[in-house]
Coordinates of C-alpha atoms (C1' of nucleotides) in Angstrom, one line a residue:
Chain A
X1148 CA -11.7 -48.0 7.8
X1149 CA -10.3 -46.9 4.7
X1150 CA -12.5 -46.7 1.6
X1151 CA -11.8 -46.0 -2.8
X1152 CA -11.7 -42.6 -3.1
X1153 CA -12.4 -42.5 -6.5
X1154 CA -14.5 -45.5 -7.5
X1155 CA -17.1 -43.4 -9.4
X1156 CA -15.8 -40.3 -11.2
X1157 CA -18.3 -37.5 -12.2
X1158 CA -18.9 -38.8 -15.6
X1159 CA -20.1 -41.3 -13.6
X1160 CA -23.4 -40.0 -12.7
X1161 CA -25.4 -39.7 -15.2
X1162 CA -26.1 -36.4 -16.7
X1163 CA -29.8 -35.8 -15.0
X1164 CA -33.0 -35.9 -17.0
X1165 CA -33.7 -32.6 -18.7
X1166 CA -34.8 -30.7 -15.6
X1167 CA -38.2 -29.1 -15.4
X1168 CA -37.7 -25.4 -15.6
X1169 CA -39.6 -24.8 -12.1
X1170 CA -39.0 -27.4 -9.7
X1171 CA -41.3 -26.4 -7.0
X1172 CA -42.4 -30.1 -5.6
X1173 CA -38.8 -31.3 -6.3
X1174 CA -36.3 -29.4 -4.8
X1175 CA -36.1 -31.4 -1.8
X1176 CA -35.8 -34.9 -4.3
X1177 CA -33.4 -32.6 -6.6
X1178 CA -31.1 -31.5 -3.5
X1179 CA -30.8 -35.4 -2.7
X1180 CA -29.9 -36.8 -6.2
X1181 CA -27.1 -33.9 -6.2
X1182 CA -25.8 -34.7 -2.7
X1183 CA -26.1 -38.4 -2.9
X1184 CA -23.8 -38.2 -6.2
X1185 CA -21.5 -36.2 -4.4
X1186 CA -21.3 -39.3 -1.6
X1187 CA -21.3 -41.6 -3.9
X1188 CA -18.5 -40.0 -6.3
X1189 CA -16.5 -40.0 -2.9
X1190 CA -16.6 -36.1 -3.3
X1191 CA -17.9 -36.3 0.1
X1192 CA -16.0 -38.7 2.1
X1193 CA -17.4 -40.6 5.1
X1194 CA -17.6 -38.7 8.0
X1195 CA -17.3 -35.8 6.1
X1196 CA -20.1 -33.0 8.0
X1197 CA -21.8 -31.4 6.1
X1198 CA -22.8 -27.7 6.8
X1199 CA -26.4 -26.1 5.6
X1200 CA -25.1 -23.0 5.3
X1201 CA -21.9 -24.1 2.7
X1202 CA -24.5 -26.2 0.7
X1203 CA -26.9 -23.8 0.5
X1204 CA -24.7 -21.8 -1.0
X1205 CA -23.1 -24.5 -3.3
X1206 CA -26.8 -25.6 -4.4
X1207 CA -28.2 -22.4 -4.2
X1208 CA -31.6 -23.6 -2.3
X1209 CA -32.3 -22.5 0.8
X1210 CA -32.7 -24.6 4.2
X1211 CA -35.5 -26.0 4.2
X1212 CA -35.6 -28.4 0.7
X1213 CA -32.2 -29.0 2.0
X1214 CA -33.2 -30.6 5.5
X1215 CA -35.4 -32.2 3.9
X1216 CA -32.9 -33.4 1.4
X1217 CA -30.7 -34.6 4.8
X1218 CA -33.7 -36.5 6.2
X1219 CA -34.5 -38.5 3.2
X1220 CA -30.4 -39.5 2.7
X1221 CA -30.7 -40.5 6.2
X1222 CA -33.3 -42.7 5.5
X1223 CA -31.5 -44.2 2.4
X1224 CA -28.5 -45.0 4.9
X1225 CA -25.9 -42.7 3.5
X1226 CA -25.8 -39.5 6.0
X1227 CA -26.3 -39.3 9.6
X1228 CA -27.8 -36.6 11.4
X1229 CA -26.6 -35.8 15.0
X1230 CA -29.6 -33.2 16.9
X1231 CA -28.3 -29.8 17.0
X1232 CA -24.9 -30.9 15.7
X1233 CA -25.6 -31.2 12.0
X1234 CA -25.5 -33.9 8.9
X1235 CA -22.5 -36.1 8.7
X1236 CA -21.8 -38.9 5.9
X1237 CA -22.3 -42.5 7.2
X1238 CA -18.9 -44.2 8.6
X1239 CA -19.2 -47.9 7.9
X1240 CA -17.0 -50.2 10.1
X1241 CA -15.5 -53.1 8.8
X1242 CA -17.9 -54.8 10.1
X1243 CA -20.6 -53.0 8.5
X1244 CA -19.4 -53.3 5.2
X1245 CA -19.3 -57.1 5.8
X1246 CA -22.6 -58.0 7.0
X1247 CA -23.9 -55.4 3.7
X1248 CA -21.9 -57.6 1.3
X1249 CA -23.1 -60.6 3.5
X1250 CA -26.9 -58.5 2.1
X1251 CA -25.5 -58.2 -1.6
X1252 CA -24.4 -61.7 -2.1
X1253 CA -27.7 -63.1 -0.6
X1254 CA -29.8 -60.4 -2.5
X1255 CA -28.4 -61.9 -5.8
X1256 CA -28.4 -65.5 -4.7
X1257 CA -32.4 -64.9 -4.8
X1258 CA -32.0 -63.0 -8.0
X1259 CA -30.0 -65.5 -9.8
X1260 CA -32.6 -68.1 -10.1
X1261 CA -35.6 -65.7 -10.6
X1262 CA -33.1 -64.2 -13.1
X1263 CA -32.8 -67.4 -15.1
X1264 CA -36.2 -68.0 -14.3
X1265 CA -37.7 -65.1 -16.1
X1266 CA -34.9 -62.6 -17.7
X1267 CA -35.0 -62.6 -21.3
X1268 CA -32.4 -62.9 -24.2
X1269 CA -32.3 -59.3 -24.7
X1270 CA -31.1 -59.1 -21.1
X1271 CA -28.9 -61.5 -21.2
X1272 CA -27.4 -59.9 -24.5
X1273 CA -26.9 -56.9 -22.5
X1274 CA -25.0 -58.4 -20.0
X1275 CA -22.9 -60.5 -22.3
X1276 CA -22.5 -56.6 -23.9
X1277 CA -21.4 -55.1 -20.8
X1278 CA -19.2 -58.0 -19.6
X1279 CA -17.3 -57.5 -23.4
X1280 CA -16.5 -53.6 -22.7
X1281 CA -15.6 -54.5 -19.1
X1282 CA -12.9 -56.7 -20.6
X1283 CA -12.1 -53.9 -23.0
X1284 CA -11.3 -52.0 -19.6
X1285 CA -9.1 -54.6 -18.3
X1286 CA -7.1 -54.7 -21.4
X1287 CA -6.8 -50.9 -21.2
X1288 CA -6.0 -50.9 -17.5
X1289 CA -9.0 -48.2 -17.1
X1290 CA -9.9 -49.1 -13.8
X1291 CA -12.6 -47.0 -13.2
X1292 CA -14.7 -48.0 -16.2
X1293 CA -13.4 -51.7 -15.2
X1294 CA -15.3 -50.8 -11.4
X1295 CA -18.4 -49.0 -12.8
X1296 CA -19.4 -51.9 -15.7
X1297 CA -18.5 -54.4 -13.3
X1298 CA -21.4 -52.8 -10.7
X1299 CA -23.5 -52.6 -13.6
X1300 CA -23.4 -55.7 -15.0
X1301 CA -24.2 -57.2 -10.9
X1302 CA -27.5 -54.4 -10.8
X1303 CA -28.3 -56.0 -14.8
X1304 CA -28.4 -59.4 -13.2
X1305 CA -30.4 -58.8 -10.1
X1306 CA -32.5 -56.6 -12.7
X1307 CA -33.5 -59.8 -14.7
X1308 CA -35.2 -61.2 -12.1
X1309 CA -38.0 -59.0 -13.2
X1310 CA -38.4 -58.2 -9.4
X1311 CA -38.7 -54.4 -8.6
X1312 CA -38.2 -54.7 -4.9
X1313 CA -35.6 -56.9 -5.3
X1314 CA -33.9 -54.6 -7.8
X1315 CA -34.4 -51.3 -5.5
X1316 CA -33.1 -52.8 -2.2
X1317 CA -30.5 -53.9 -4.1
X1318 CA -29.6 -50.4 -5.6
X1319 CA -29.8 -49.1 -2.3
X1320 CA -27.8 -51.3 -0.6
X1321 CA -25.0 -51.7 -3.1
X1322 CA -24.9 -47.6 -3.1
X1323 CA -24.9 -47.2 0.7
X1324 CA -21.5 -49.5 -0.1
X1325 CA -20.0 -48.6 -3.5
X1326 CA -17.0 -46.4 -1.7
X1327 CA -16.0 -49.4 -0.2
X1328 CA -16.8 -52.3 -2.3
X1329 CA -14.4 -52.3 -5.0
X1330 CA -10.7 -51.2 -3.3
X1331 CA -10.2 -55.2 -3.9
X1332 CA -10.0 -54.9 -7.4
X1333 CA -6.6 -52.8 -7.0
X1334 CA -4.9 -55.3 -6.9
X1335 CA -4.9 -56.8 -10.4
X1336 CA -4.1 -60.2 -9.5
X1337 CA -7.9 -60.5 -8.8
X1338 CA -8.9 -59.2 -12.1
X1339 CA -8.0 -62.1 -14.2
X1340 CA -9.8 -64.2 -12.0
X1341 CA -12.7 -61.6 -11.3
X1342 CA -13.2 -61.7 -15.4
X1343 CA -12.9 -65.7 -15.8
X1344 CA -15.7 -66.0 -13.1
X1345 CA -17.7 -63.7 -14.7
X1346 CA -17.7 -65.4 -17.6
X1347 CA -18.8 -68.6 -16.0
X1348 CA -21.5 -66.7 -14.3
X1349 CA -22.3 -65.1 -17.8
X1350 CA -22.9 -68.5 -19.5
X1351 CA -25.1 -69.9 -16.3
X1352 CA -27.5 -67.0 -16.8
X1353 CA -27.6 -67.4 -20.4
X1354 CA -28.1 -71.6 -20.4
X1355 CA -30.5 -70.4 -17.1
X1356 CA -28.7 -73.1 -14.9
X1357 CA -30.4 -71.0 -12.0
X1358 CA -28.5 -73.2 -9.2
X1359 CA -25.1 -73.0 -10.7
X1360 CA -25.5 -69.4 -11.1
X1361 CA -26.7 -69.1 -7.8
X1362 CA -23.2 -70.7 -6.2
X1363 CA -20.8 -69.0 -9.0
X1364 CA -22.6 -65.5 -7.9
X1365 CA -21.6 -66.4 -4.0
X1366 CA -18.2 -67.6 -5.0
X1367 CA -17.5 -64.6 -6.8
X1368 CA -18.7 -62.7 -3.7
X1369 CA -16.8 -64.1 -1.0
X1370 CA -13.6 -64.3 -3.6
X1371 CA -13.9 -60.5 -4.0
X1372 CA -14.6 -59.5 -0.8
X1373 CA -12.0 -61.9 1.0
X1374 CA -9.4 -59.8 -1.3
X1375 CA -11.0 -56.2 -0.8
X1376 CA -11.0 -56.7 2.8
X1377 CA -7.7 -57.0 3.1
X1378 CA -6.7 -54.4 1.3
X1379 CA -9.2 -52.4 3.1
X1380 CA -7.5 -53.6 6.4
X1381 CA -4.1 -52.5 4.9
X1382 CA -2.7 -56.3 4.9
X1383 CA -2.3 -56.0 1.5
X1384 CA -0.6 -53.2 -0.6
X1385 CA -2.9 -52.4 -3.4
X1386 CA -1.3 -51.5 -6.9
X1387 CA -2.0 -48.4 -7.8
Chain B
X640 CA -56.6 -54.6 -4.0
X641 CA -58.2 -55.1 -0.6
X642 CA -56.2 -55.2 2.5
X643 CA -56.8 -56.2 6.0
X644 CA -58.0 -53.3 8.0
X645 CA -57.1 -54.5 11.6
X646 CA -53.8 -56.6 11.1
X647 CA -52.3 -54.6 13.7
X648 CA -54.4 -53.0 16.9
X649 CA -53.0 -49.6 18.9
X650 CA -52.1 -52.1 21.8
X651 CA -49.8 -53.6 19.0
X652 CA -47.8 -50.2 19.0
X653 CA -45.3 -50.6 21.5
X654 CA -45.3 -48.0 24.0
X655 CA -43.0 -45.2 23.4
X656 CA -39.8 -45.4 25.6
X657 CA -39.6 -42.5 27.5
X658 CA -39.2 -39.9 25.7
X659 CA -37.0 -36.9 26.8
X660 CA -39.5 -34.1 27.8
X661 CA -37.6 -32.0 25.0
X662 CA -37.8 -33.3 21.7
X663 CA -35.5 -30.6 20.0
X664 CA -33.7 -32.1 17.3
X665 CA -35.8 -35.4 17.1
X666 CA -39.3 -33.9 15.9
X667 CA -38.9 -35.2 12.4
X668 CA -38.1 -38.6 13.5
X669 CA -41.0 -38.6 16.5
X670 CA -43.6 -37.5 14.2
X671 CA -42.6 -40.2 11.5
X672 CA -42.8 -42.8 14.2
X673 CA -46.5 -41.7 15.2
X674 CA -47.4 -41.4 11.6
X675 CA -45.5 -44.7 10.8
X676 CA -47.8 -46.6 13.5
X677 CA -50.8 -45.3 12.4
X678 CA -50.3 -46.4 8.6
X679 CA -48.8 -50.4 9.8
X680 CA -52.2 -50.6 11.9
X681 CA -54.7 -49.2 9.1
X682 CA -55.8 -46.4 11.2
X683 CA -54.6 -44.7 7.8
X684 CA -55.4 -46.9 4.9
X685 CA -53.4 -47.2 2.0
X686 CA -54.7 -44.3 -0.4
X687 CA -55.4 -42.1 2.8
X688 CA -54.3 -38.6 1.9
X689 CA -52.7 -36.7 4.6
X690 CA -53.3 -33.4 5.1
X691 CA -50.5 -31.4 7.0
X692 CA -52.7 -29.0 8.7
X693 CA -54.9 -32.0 10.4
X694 CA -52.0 -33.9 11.0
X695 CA -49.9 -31.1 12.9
X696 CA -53.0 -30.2 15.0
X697 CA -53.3 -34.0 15.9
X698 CA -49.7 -34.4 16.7
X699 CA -48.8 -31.2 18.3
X700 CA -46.1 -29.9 16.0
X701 CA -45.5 -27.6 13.1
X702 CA -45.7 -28.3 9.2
X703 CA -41.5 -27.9 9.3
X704 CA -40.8 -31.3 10.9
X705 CA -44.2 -32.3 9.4
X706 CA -43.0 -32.2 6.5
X707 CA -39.5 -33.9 6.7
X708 CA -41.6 -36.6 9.0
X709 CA -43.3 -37.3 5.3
X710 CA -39.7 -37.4 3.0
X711 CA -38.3 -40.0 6.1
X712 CA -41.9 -42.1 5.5
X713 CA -42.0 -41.5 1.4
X714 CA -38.1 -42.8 1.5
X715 CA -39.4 -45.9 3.4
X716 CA -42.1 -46.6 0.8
X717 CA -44.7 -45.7 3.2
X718 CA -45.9 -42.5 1.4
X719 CA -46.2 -41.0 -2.1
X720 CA -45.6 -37.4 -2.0
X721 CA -47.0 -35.6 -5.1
X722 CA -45.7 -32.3 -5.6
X723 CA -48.6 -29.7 -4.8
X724 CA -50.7 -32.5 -4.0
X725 CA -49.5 -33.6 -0.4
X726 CA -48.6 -37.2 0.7
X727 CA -51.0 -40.3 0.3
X728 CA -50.6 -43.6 2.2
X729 CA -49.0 -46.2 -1.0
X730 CA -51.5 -48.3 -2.7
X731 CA -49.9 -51.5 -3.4
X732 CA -51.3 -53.2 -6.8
X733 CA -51.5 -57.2 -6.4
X734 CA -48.6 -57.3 -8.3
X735 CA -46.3 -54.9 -6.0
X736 CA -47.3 -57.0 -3.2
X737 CA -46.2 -60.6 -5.0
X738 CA -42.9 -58.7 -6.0
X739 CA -42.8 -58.0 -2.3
X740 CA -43.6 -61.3 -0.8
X741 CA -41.1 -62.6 -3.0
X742 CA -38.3 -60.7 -2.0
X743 CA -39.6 -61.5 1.2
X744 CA -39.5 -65.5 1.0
X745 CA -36.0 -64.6 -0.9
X746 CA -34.8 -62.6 2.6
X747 CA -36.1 -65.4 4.8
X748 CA -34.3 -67.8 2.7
X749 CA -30.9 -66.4 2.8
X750 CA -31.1 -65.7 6.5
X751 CA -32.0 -69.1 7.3
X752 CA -28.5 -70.8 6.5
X753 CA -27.1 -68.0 8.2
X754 CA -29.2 -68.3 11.3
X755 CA -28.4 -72.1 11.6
X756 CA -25.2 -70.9 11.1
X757 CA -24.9 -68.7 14.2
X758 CA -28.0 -68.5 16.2
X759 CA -27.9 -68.9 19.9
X760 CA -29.8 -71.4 21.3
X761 CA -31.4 -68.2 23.6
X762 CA -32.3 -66.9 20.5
X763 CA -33.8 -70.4 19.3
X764 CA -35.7 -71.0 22.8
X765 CA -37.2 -67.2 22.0
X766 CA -38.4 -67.9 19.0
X767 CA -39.9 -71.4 20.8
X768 CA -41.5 -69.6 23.7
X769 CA -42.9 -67.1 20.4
X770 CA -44.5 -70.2 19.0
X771 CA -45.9 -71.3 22.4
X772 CA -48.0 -68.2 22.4
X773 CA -48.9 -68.5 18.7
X774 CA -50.7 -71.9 19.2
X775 CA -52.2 -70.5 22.8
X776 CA -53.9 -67.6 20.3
X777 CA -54.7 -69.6 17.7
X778 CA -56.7 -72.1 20.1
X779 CA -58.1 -68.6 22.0
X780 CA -59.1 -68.0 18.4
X781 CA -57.5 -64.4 19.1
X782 CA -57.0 -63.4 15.3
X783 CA -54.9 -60.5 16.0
X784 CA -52.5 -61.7 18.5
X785 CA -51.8 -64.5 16.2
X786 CA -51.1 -62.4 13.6
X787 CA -48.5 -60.0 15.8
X788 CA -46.5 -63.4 17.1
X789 CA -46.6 -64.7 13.7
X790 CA -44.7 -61.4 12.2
X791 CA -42.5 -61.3 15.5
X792 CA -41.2 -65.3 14.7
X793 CA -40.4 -64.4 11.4
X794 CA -38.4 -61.1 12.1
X795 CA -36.9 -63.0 15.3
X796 CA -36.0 -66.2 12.5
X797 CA -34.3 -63.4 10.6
X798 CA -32.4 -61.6 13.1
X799 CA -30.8 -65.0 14.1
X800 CA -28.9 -64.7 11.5
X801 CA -26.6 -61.7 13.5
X802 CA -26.9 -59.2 10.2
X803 CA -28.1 -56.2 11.2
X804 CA -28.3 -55.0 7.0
X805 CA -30.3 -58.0 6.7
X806 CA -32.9 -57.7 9.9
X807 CA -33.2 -53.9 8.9
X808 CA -33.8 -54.6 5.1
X809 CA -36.6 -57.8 5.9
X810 CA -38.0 -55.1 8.7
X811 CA -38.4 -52.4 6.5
X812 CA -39.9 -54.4 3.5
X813 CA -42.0 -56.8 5.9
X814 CA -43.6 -53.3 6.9
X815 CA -44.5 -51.9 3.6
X816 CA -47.0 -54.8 2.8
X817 CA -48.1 -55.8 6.5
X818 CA -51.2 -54.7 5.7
X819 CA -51.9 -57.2 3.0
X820 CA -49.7 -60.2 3.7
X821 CA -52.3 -61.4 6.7
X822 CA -55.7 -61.6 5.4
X823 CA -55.0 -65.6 4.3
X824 CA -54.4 -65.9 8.2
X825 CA -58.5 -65.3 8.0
X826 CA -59.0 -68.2 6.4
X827 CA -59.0 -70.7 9.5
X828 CA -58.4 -74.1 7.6
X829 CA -54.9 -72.4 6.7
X830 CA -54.2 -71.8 10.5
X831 CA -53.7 -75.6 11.7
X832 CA -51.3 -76.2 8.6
X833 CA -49.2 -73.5 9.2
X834 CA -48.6 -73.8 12.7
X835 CA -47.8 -77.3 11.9
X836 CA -45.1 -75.9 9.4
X837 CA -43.9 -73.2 11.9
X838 CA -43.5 -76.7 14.0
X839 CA -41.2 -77.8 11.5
X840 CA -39.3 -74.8 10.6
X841 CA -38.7 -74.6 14.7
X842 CA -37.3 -77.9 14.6
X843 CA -34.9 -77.4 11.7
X844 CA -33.7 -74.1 13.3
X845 CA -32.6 -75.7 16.4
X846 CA -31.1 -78.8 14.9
X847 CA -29.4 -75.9 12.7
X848 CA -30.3 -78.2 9.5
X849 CA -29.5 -74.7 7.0
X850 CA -30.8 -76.1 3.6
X851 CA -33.6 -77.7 5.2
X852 CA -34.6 -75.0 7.1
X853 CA -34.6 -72.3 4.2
X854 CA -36.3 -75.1 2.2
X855 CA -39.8 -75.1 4.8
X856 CA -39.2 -71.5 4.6
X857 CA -40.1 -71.0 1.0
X858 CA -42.6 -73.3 0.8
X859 CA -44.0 -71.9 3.9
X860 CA -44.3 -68.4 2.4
X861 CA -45.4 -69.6 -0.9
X862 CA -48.6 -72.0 0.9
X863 CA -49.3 -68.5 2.9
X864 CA -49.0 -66.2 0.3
X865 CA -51.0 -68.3 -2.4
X866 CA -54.1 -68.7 0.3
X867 CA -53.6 -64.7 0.8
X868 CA -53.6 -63.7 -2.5
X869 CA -56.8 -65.3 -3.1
X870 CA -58.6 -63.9 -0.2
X871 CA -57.0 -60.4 -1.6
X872 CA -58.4 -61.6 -4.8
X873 CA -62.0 -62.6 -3.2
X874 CA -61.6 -65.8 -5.1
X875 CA -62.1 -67.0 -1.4
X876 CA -64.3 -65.8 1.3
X877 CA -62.4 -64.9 4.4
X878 CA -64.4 -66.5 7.9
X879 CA -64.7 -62.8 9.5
Chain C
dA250 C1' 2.0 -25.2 30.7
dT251 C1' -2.6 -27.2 31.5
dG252 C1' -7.3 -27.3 32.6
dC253 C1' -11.6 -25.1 33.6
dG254 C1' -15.4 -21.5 33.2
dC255 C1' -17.5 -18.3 30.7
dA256 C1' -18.7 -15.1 27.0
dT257 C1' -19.5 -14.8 22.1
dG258 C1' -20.3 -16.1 17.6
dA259 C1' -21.8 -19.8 14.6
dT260 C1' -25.1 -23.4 13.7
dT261 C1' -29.1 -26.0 14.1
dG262 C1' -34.4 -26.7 15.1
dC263 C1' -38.5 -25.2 14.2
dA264 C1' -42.4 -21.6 13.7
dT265 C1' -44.3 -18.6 10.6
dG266 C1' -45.3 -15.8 6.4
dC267 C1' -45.8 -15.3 1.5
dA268 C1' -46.2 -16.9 -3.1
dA269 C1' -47.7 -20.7 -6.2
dT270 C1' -50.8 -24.3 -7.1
dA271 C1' -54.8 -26.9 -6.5
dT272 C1' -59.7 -27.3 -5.2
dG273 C1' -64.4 -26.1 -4.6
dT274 C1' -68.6 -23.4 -5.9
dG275 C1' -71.8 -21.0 -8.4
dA276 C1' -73.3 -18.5 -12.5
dA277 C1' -73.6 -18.5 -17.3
dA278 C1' -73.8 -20.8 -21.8
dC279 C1' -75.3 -24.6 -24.3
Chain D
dG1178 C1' -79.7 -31.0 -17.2
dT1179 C1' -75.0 -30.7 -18.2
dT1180 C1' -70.8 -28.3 -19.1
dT1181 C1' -67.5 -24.5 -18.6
dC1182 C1' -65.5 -20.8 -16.8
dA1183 C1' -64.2 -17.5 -13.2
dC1184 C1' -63.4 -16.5 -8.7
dA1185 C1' -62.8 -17.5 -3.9
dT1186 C1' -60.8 -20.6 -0.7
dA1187 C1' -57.7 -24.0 0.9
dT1188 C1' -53.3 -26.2 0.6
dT1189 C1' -48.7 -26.8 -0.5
dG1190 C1' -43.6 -25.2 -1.4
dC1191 C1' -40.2 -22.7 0.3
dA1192 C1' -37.9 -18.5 2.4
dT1193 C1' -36.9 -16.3 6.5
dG1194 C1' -36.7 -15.2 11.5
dC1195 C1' -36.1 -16.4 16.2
dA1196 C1' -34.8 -19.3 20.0
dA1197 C1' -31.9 -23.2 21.6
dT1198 C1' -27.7 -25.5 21.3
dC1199 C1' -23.0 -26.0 20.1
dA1200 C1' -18.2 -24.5 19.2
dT1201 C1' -14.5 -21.4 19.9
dG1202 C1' -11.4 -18.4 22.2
dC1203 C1' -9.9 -16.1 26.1
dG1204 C1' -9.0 -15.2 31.1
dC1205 C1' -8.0 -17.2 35.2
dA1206 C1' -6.7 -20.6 38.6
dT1207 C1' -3.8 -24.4 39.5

DNA sequence: ATGCGCATGATTGCATGCAATATGTGAAAC
DNA sequence: GTTTCACATATTGCATGCAATCATGCGCAT
């Protein structure tokens, strides 16, 4: 299955915290943020294996923080480990990636009426913010700002549900996808429509109309995704 | 927050498949499944600090796969590793677990249209024969067998649904607050009204009556987890 | 040419050792 | 009696070494 190569570009992550000097305790958690950005940059692409010895090198730990490292990406879903044959980065089938955005657009179904529920104007500002640069984007034909605030502004609105779990799991899942996700907004035919419905979905959350919101946050899904996976499936030639 | 010490008995742990003789390559994983079982049945309660030099005498192995065995549990949400301080079973506040339960009811919601959607009527008549043995505990007053089939009808509700993302999400989360979501099962004037509602959600999975279905759900879960949380909350004395 | 078997080097899995940090204990000061 | 500090002990973090497994290349038979 083909994937974005590029949906995140290094600026993307965000520069890390001001590291401790002496990580001892953290190397293994340090090893994993690194790596995972490298996945999820699309530095590393699925299926890619990944030797100890070359990142032990590049990272300059040595092998053990770095297994670790392996076994708790493995957890989060984005490497798999093969005994006595080494880490490789997940593969998802096309059928994976369905039944995850299948997860996503359930995950903020919940959210959306928690979210009107219980988020607060200030959040709500904040996504109105975001959704304005994203436009900014469009208009500039930057599409990999365009991708990024568009994640964003989803994670904001599962975030105003006030519901931690909700938000992690969400986070998670959405990451363990991101590579794959957003090769439907290539084709720009969808981005007119992908902004209208966002703005629709912006003025539910904000007049907290949490059913309405609920079914403009599924049709937006299945909209997006119907496109994407064609691309993804080659049956339609994306613009770039 | 208090939590129900014996939700889960060692008979509950499934017996291991075979295991190959040679474990090379799988220690890690082994050891976080032994560790794993021993936190979901309260054998290690939740602030239980684990010391790796009594754990790899009890289990046979070395601190290396120790070790990665606690980054696999700590990425689960099953541990807290702090850095020259070892790895302690999570304490979940009151508040974690309501964040939990509702992402939970949230889960059970989405998967219901979807299991209406597509469930087998094998699968249906298994979650039917589930609740058969639920009622036969709950008249053999057998608290903890009640409990296990109860879990298992939910899970098997869930995986109806045919989304693997989904069933592995709802597992994974359903696991972190086993321990507390039970103890209203203790009170024994909840136990007649919700096998009368697990009645109902039985009949609207098979007549595949989505909205309906997702509908008893909630309410379900919210009835449960209101009793629980006041047991939690000793507002109520359990019948033990 | 192609496929198979085997030797050899590379890689992984895990045991162990050493340094850094935390913890426990008792003596001294107040 | 309580508190504080120093030292001894225990525990953790990580580097390294050895054994098991895998991958690669070559010779040999077909």
């Amino acid at each position: 299955m083909q994937y974005l190569q590029d949906a995140m570009t290094p600026e993307d992550v965000p520069e890390e915290a001001p590291e401790p000097r002496n990580l001892r305790g953290r190397s293994a958690a340090h090893v994993a943020e690194r790596i995972r950005d490298r996945i999820l940059s699309g530095a590393l692409p699925p299926g890619e294996r990944l030797s100890e010895r070359s990142l032990t090198e590049g990272l300059g730990v040595t092998r053990t923080p770095l297994r670790e490292a392996f076994k708790i990406l493995e957890a989060e879903g984005l490497l798999n480990i093969v005994p006595n044959r080494g880490a490789q980065v997940v593969e998802l089938s096309s059928a994976d990636v369905d039944m995850a955005m299948e997860l996503l657009a359930g995950l903020e179904s919940v959210a959306a009426e928690l979210a009107c529920a219980r988020g607060t104007s200030e959040q709500f500002a904040e996504v109105a913010a975001l959704h304005a640069r994203m436009v900014a984007c469009q208009r500039a034909g930057d599409l990999v700002g365009y991708f990024r605030i568009n994640q964003n502004i989803h994670q904001n609105i599962v975030d105003c549900a006030h519901n931690p779990a909700l938000s992690r799991v969400y986070r998670a899942e959405s990451a363990r996808v991101r590579l794959y996700r957003f090769a439907g907004n290539r084709v720009s035919a969808r981005w007119s429509r992908a902004v209208m419905e966002h703005e629709q979905i912006l003025l539910a959350l904000q007049q907290r109309q949490g059913p309405l919101l609920r079914e403009l946050l599924r049709a937006h899904h299945l909209n997006g995704w119907h496109v994407t996976r064609k691309v993804l499936d080659n049956e339609v030639q994306p613009d770039l």
